[in-house]
Short mmCIF file of C-alpha atoms in Angstrom, two decimals:
data_model
loop_
_atom_site.label_atom_id
_atom_site.label_comp_id
_atom_site.label_asym_id
_atom_site.label_seq_id
_atom_site.Cartn_x
_atom_site.Cartn_y
_atom_site.Cartn_z
CA MET W 26 103.46 58.57 78.10
CA PRO W 27 104.09 61.69 80.23
CA ASN W 28 103.98 61.33 84.10
CA THR W 29 100.63 62.46 85.74
CA THR W 30 100.74 60.63 88.77
CA PRO W 31 101.59 63.83 91.76
CA PRO W 32 104.91 64.69 93.50
CA THR W 33 104.86 63.89 97.07
CA HIS W 34 105.70 66.88 99.06
CA GLY W 35 108.60 68.48 98.46
CA GLU W 36 109.02 67.19 95.20
CA LEU W 37 109.28 67.99 92.08
CA ASP W 38 109.20 65.89 88.51
CA CYS W 39 110.29 69.12 86.65
CA ASP W 40 109.75 66.03 83.75
CA ALA W 41 105.87 65.60 84.21
CA LEU W 42 104.81 69.56 85.21
CA SER W 43 107.10 70.20 81.73
CA ASP W 44 105.33 67.39 79.78
CA PHE W 45 101.59 69.10 81.22
CA VAL W 46 102.71 72.18 80.72
CA SER W 47 103.24 71.43 76.59
CA ARG W 48 100.10 69.50 76.21
CA VAL W 49 97.79 72.09 77.59
CA TRP W 50 99.18 75.06 75.56
CA ASP W 51 99.32 73.10 72.95
CA GLU W 52 95.91 71.47 73.25
CA SER W 53 93.77 74.48 74.84
CA ILE W 54 95.89 77.48 75.04
CA VAL W 55 96.79 78.72 71.34
CA PRO W 56 93.45 77.94 70.09
CA GLU W 57 92.30 79.86 72.61
CA LEU W 58 93.95 83.18 71.82
CA ILE W 59 93.72 83.01 68.41
CA ASP W 60 90.48 83.44 68.85
CA TYR W 61 91.22 86.18 70.75
CA ILE W 62 92.74 87.37 68.50
CA ALA W 63 90.28 87.29 66.02
CA ILE W 64 88.12 89.53 68.38
CA PRO W 65 88.39 93.16 67.27
CA SER W 66 88.27 94.22 71.14
CA GLN W 67 89.98 98.30 71.41
CA SER W 68 90.65 100.04 74.12
CA PRO W 69 88.09 103.23 74.65
CA ALA W 70 90.64 104.75 73.78
CA PHE W 71 91.13 103.53 70.33
CA ASP W 72 86.96 102.68 70.04
CA PRO W 73 85.14 105.13 71.61
CA ASP W 74 81.63 102.93 70.43
CA TRP W 75 83.38 99.75 72.44
CA LEU W 76 80.21 98.94 73.98
CA ALA W 77 77.42 99.14 71.71
CA ASN W 78 80.19 97.28 69.60
CA GLY W 79 79.76 94.18 71.96
CA HIS W 80 83.69 93.18 70.83
CA MET W 81 85.23 93.40 74.64
CA ALA W 82 81.77 91.74 76.33
CA LYS W 83 82.58 88.84 73.38
CA ALA W 84 86.53 89.01 74.32
CA VAL W 85 85.53 88.59 78.27
CA ALA W 86 83.10 85.73 77.60
CA LEU W 87 85.32 83.73 75.62
CA ILE W 88 87.49 84.05 78.84
CA GLU W 89 85.53 83.67 81.52
CA ALA W 90 84.28 80.29 79.69
CA TRP W 91 87.24 78.31 78.96
CA CYS W 92 88.29 79.08 82.68
CA ARG W 93 84.80 77.54 83.83
CA ALA W 94 85.69 74.67 81.67
CA GLN W 95 89.18 73.94 83.16
CA GLN W 96 86.88 72.24 86.00
CA ILE W 97 90.06 73.18 88.93
CA GLU W 98 89.19 72.03 92.00
CA GLY W 99 88.23 75.25 93.87
CA LEU W 100 88.90 77.86 91.37
CA THR W 101 85.92 81.29 91.48
CA VAL W 102 85.56 83.96 87.83
CA GLU W 103 83.67 86.08 88.56
CA VAL W 104 83.35 89.37 86.16
CA VAL W 105 82.77 92.67 86.86
CA GLN W 106 81.35 95.59 85.34
CA LEU W 107 79.77 98.82 86.47
CA GLU W 108 77.83 101.34 84.22
CA GLY W 109 80.32 103.08 81.17
CA ARG W 110 82.75 101.11 82.99
CA THR W 111 85.12 98.59 81.17
CA PRO W 112 84.65 94.82 82.69
CA VAL W 113 87.21 93.47 85.39
CA ILE W 114 87.51 88.79 85.21
CA TYR W 115 88.44 88.18 88.67
CA MET W 116 89.45 83.93 88.31
CA GLU W 117 90.86 82.70 92.55
CA VAL W 118 91.49 79.49 93.06
CA ALA W 119 92.05 80.20 97.15
CA ALA W 120 95.48 78.84 98.80
CA THR W 121 95.87 75.96 101.99
CA PRO W 122 98.25 77.59 104.36
CA GLY W 123 100.19 75.58 105.87
CA ALA W 124 102.71 75.61 109.28
CA GLY W 125 105.01 72.84 108.46
CA ASP W 126 108.17 72.55 106.39
CA GLY W 127 107.50 73.38 102.91
CA GLU W 128 104.33 74.80 103.50
CA PHE W 129 103.09 78.20 103.03
CA ALA W 130 100.84 81.08 104.69
CA GLY W 131 100.81 83.68 101.86
CA ALA W 132 103.94 83.49 100.08
CA SER W 133 105.11 86.70 98.87
CA GLY W 134 109.22 86.92 98.13
CA ILE W 135 111.24 84.63 95.96
CA ALA W 136 115.53 84.85 95.70
CA PHE W 137 117.73 82.88 94.02
CA ASP W 138 121.38 82.16 95.50
CA ALA W 139 124.60 81.19 93.56
CA ASP W 140 123.11 77.64 92.97
CA ASP W 141 119.92 78.17 91.79
CA ASN W 142 118.76 77.62 95.98
CA LEU W 143 115.46 79.23 96.14
CA TYR W 144 114.61 81.67 99.09
CA VAL W 145 110.98 82.03 99.88
CA VAL W 146 109.24 84.55 102.15
CA ASP W 147 106.51 83.16 103.92
CA ILE W 148 104.59 86.20 105.32
CA LYS W 149 101.83 85.00 107.09
CA ASN W 150 104.13 82.34 108.97
CA HIS W 151 106.79 84.79 109.44
CA ARG W 152 109.70 83.36 108.62
CA VAL W 153 112.47 82.56 105.06
CA GLN W 154 111.87 78.89 103.71
CA LEU W 155 114.99 77.62 101.72
CA PHE W 156 114.48 74.91 98.98
CA THR W 157 116.81 73.91 96.13
CA LYS W 158 116.55 74.15 92.86
CA ASP W 159 114.08 70.84 92.52
CA GLY W 160 111.69 71.59 95.29
CA GLN W 161 112.84 69.50 97.97
CA PHE W 162 112.87 71.63 101.55
CA ILE W 163 116.25 72.16 103.19
CA SER W 164 115.15 74.49 106.09
CA ASN W 165 113.04 77.34 107.57
CA TRP W 166 114.29 80.22 109.79
CA GLY W 167 112.80 83.19 111.66
CA SER W 168 110.01 83.48 114.21
CA GLN W 169 107.24 86.53 115.09
CA GLY W 170 108.37 89.16 116.81
CA SER W 171 110.45 92.38 116.44
CA ALA W 172 114.16 91.05 118.23
CA GLN W 173 117.09 90.86 116.07
CA GLY W 174 116.78 88.18 113.87
CA GLU W 175 112.70 88.20 114.52
CA LEU W 176 110.27 88.89 111.61
CA GLU W 177 106.72 90.62 111.16
CA THR W 178 104.76 90.17 108.09
CA PRO W 179 107.84 90.13 105.95
CA TRP W 180 108.16 90.67 102.04
CA GLY W 181 110.50 91.13 99.43
CA ILE W 182 114.14 89.40 99.77
CA CYS W 183 117.25 89.28 97.90
CA VAL W 184 120.94 87.50 97.98
CA ASP W 185 123.93 89.32 97.52
CA ASN W 186 127.51 88.09 95.95
CA ASN W 187 128.69 86.80 98.94
CA GLY W 188 125.29 84.49 99.03
CA ASP W 189 124.02 86.58 102.44
CA VAL W 190 120.40 87.89 102.77
CA TYR W 191 118.06 90.84 103.46
CA VAL W 192 114.64 90.52 104.28
CA ALA W 193 112.51 93.20 104.15
CA ASP W 194 110.46 93.33 107.96
CA TRP W 195 106.81 95.13 106.53
CA GLY W 196 105.41 95.04 110.02
CA ASN W 197 108.51 95.94 111.81
CA ASN W 198 109.72 98.65 109.60
CA ARG W 199 113.19 97.67 108.87
CA VAL W 200 115.12 95.36 106.98
CA GLN W 201 117.65 92.67 108.45
CA LYS W 202 120.82 91.44 106.72
CA PHE W 203 121.07 87.16 107.73
CA SER W 204 123.78 84.61 106.28
CA PRO W 205 122.72 82.73 104.09
CA ASP W 206 121.47 79.94 107.37
CA GLY W 207 119.39 82.43 108.86
CA LYS W 208 122.33 84.21 111.00
CA PHE W 209 121.11 87.81 112.02
CA LEU W 210 123.88 90.06 110.73
CA VAL W 211 123.02 94.09 110.81
CA GLN W 212 119.53 95.99 110.68
CA PHE W 213 118.84 98.40 108.45
CA GLY W 214 116.26 101.39 109.25
CA SER W 215 113.89 101.83 111.26
CA ALA W 216 110.11 103.76 111.79
CA ASP W 217 110.27 106.61 111.04
CA ALA W 218 110.17 109.30 107.61
CA LYS W 219 113.59 110.60 108.45
CA ALA W 220 116.47 109.85 106.58
CA GLY W 221 117.94 106.72 106.90
CA ASP W 222 114.09 105.43 108.39
CA LEU W 223 111.90 103.01 106.29
CA ASP W 224 107.78 102.89 107.17
CA HIS W 225 106.36 99.66 105.54
CA PRO W 226 109.56 99.16 103.73
CA SER W 227 108.40 96.13 100.62
CA GLY W 228 111.24 95.40 98.53
CA VAL W 229 114.66 94.57 99.08
CA ALA W 230 117.93 94.63 96.67
CA VAL W 231 121.77 95.08 96.74
CA ASP W 232 124.47 95.65 94.05
CA SER W 233 127.91 93.91 93.06
CA GLU W 234 130.01 96.83 95.09
CA GLY W 235 127.03 96.05 98.56
CA ASP W 236 124.81 99.19 98.68
CA VAL W 237 121.49 98.59 99.33
CA TYR W 238 118.44 99.82 97.85
CA ILE W 239 115.10 99.63 100.06
CA THR W 240 111.51 100.46 98.60
CA ASP W 241 110.76 102.82 101.43
CA TRP W 242 106.67 102.28 100.33
CA ALA W 243 104.30 104.22 102.89
CA ASN W 244 107.14 107.52 102.60
CA HIS W 245 107.52 106.77 98.90
CA ARG W 246 111.19 106.91 98.62
CA VAL W 247 114.04 104.87 98.10
CA GLN W 248 116.69 104.91 100.53
CA VAL W 249 120.14 103.64 99.52
CA TYR W 250 122.57 102.32 102.85
CA GLY W 251 126.18 101.41 102.52
CA PRO W 252 126.55 97.09 103.09
CA ASP W 253 127.86 98.31 107.00
CA GLY W 254 123.94 99.57 107.26
CA LYS W 255 124.78 103.24 107.01
CA PHE W 256 122.62 106.05 105.26
CA VAL W 257 123.68 107.44 101.32
CA THR W 258 121.20 109.15 100.14
CA THR W 259 117.20 108.98 99.40
CA LEU W 260 115.51 108.42 95.68
CA VAL W 261 112.60 110.38 95.24
CA GLY W 262 112.14 109.69 91.76
CA ASP W 263 112.74 112.16 88.62
CA ALA W 264 110.24 111.08 85.82
CA GLN W 265 109.28 113.61 83.44
CA THR W 266 109.80 111.95 80.36
CA PRO W 267 106.44 109.95 80.09
CA SER W 268 106.88 106.49 79.24
CA PRO W 269 106.12 105.64 74.85
CA TRP W 270 102.96 103.67 76.54
CA THR W 271 102.19 106.62 78.77
CA GLN W 272 102.64 109.16 75.67
CA THR W 273 100.06 106.97 73.50
CA TYR W 274 97.59 107.02 75.58
CA ILE W 275 98.21 110.94 76.54
CA ASP W 276 98.49 112.00 72.44
CA ALA W 277 94.83 110.13 71.71
CA ASN W 278 93.13 111.84 74.24
CA PRO W 279 93.02 115.96 73.60
CA ASP W 280 90.80 116.60 77.29
CA ILE W 281 94.51 114.49 78.84
CA ILE W 282 96.32 116.99 76.75
CA LYS W 283 94.74 120.31 77.92
CA ALA W 284 94.23 119.08 81.36
CA ARG W 285 97.94 117.93 81.95
CA ARG W 286 99.19 121.79 80.40
CA ARG W 287 97.44 123.99 83.47
CA ALA W 288 98.49 121.31 85.91
CA ASP W 289 101.34 121.35 87.97
CA MET W 290 103.49 117.68 86.79
CA GLU W 291 106.02 117.49 89.09
CA PRO W 292 103.97 115.11 92.05
CA GLU W 293 103.43 112.50 89.25
CA TRP W 294 107.60 112.50 88.26
CA ARG W 295 107.37 110.98 92.12
CA PHE W 296 107.16 108.21 93.72
CA ARG W 297 104.17 106.64 94.39
CA ARG W 298 103.74 103.71 96.77
CA PRO W 299 107.40 101.66 95.70
CA VAL W 300 106.36 98.18 95.62
CA ALA W 301 109.81 96.41 94.39
CA VAL W 302 113.29 97.14 93.23
CA ASN W 303 115.87 95.30 91.82
CA VAL W 304 119.42 95.68 90.04
CA ASP W 305 120.84 94.27 87.14
CA ALA W 306 124.20 92.85 85.93
CA ASN W 307 125.07 97.01 85.62
CA ASP W 308 123.98 98.12 88.24
CA ARG W 309 121.17 99.69 87.19
CA ILE W 310 118.47 100.26 89.15
CA PHE W 311 114.71 99.84 89.09
CA VAL W 312 111.83 100.45 91.00
CA LEU W 313 108.81 99.08 90.35
CA GLU W 314 105.50 101.94 91.38
CA ALA W 315 102.34 99.73 91.39
CA ALA W 316 100.33 103.17 92.27
CA ARG W 317 101.58 104.71 89.14
CA HIS W 318 101.55 101.82 87.16
CA ARG W 319 105.37 102.27 85.65
CA LEU W 320 109.09 101.39 86.42
CA GLN W 321 111.72 104.01 87.38
CA ILE W 322 114.84 102.92 86.03
CA TYR W 323 118.55 105.01 87.46
CA ASN W 324 122.35 104.21 86.69
CA LYS W 325 124.58 104.17 89.29
CA VAL W 326 127.38 107.31 88.90
CA LYS W 327 129.90 106.53 91.85
CA ASP W 328 128.16 107.94 94.68
CA TYR W 329 125.18 108.64 93.68
CA GLU W 330 122.69 107.26 91.36
CA GLU W 331 121.27 109.15 87.94
CA HIS W 332 117.52 108.39 86.58
CA SER W 333 117.67 107.12 83.30
CA ILE W 334 113.96 106.12 81.95
CA ASN W 335 111.14 105.06 83.14
CA LEU W 336 108.31 102.64 81.33
#
């Protein structure tokens, strides 16, 4: 019999949580997925008569009914459909913000250190909180402001091989580097559009050589810095070949094919509001573009970065 007693503040009963997730998955989610998959709903690109056929409406109704049946406190479910457009389902559970130890007010980025301790960016409390891998609160640091070590609406975060912590200080147009216990070390960037400057940085990553990659959100680029904070280079995007999924969509729409032949496609290759960046064990750089619904991936080659692929 799984333990159904809610864990106390700052504690996480991993066994009870695992039992609960497994039970809900097997007893509720899987049967619903089977019914959902059985509905022959397709996007308008593959079913021009989708509205008349009604398959999409049936699929949406099934999802909506399942969500409402969960009786989750604070859950709101809304289906929105504009004339001639496919429906959108909004599901939201309002959070309960707090400013105490282990409480959040708009948590955003997360990162793990070598011991699997978890750093969490507490965006509206303008701080970073640290937890054990079991959810035990350890400490927090940071406060609202623009001085060294202070934060203004922080967003992305990462941890390097030495355990130092990098925080995208969105509202202060910079990235700050801290020791594991929150002592200020180095600042990257300042507010402007020139090389090496930042305008609302959203994400940050560090490779094995200590080079720092920052998604310069409002300037539509990725800025690269050395370990000492000195500017190295800028990535602007080079997605000349569409991803396989984008190409499938293009091939299914003759009008889009014709329009692309007439248009200057170079602006589409470039980054548009890049929101996050990550680096894998082979120092490949992954840049997420929410506005263009894709990833661009770069291989690092000595002192510069070479575009590899986009997804």
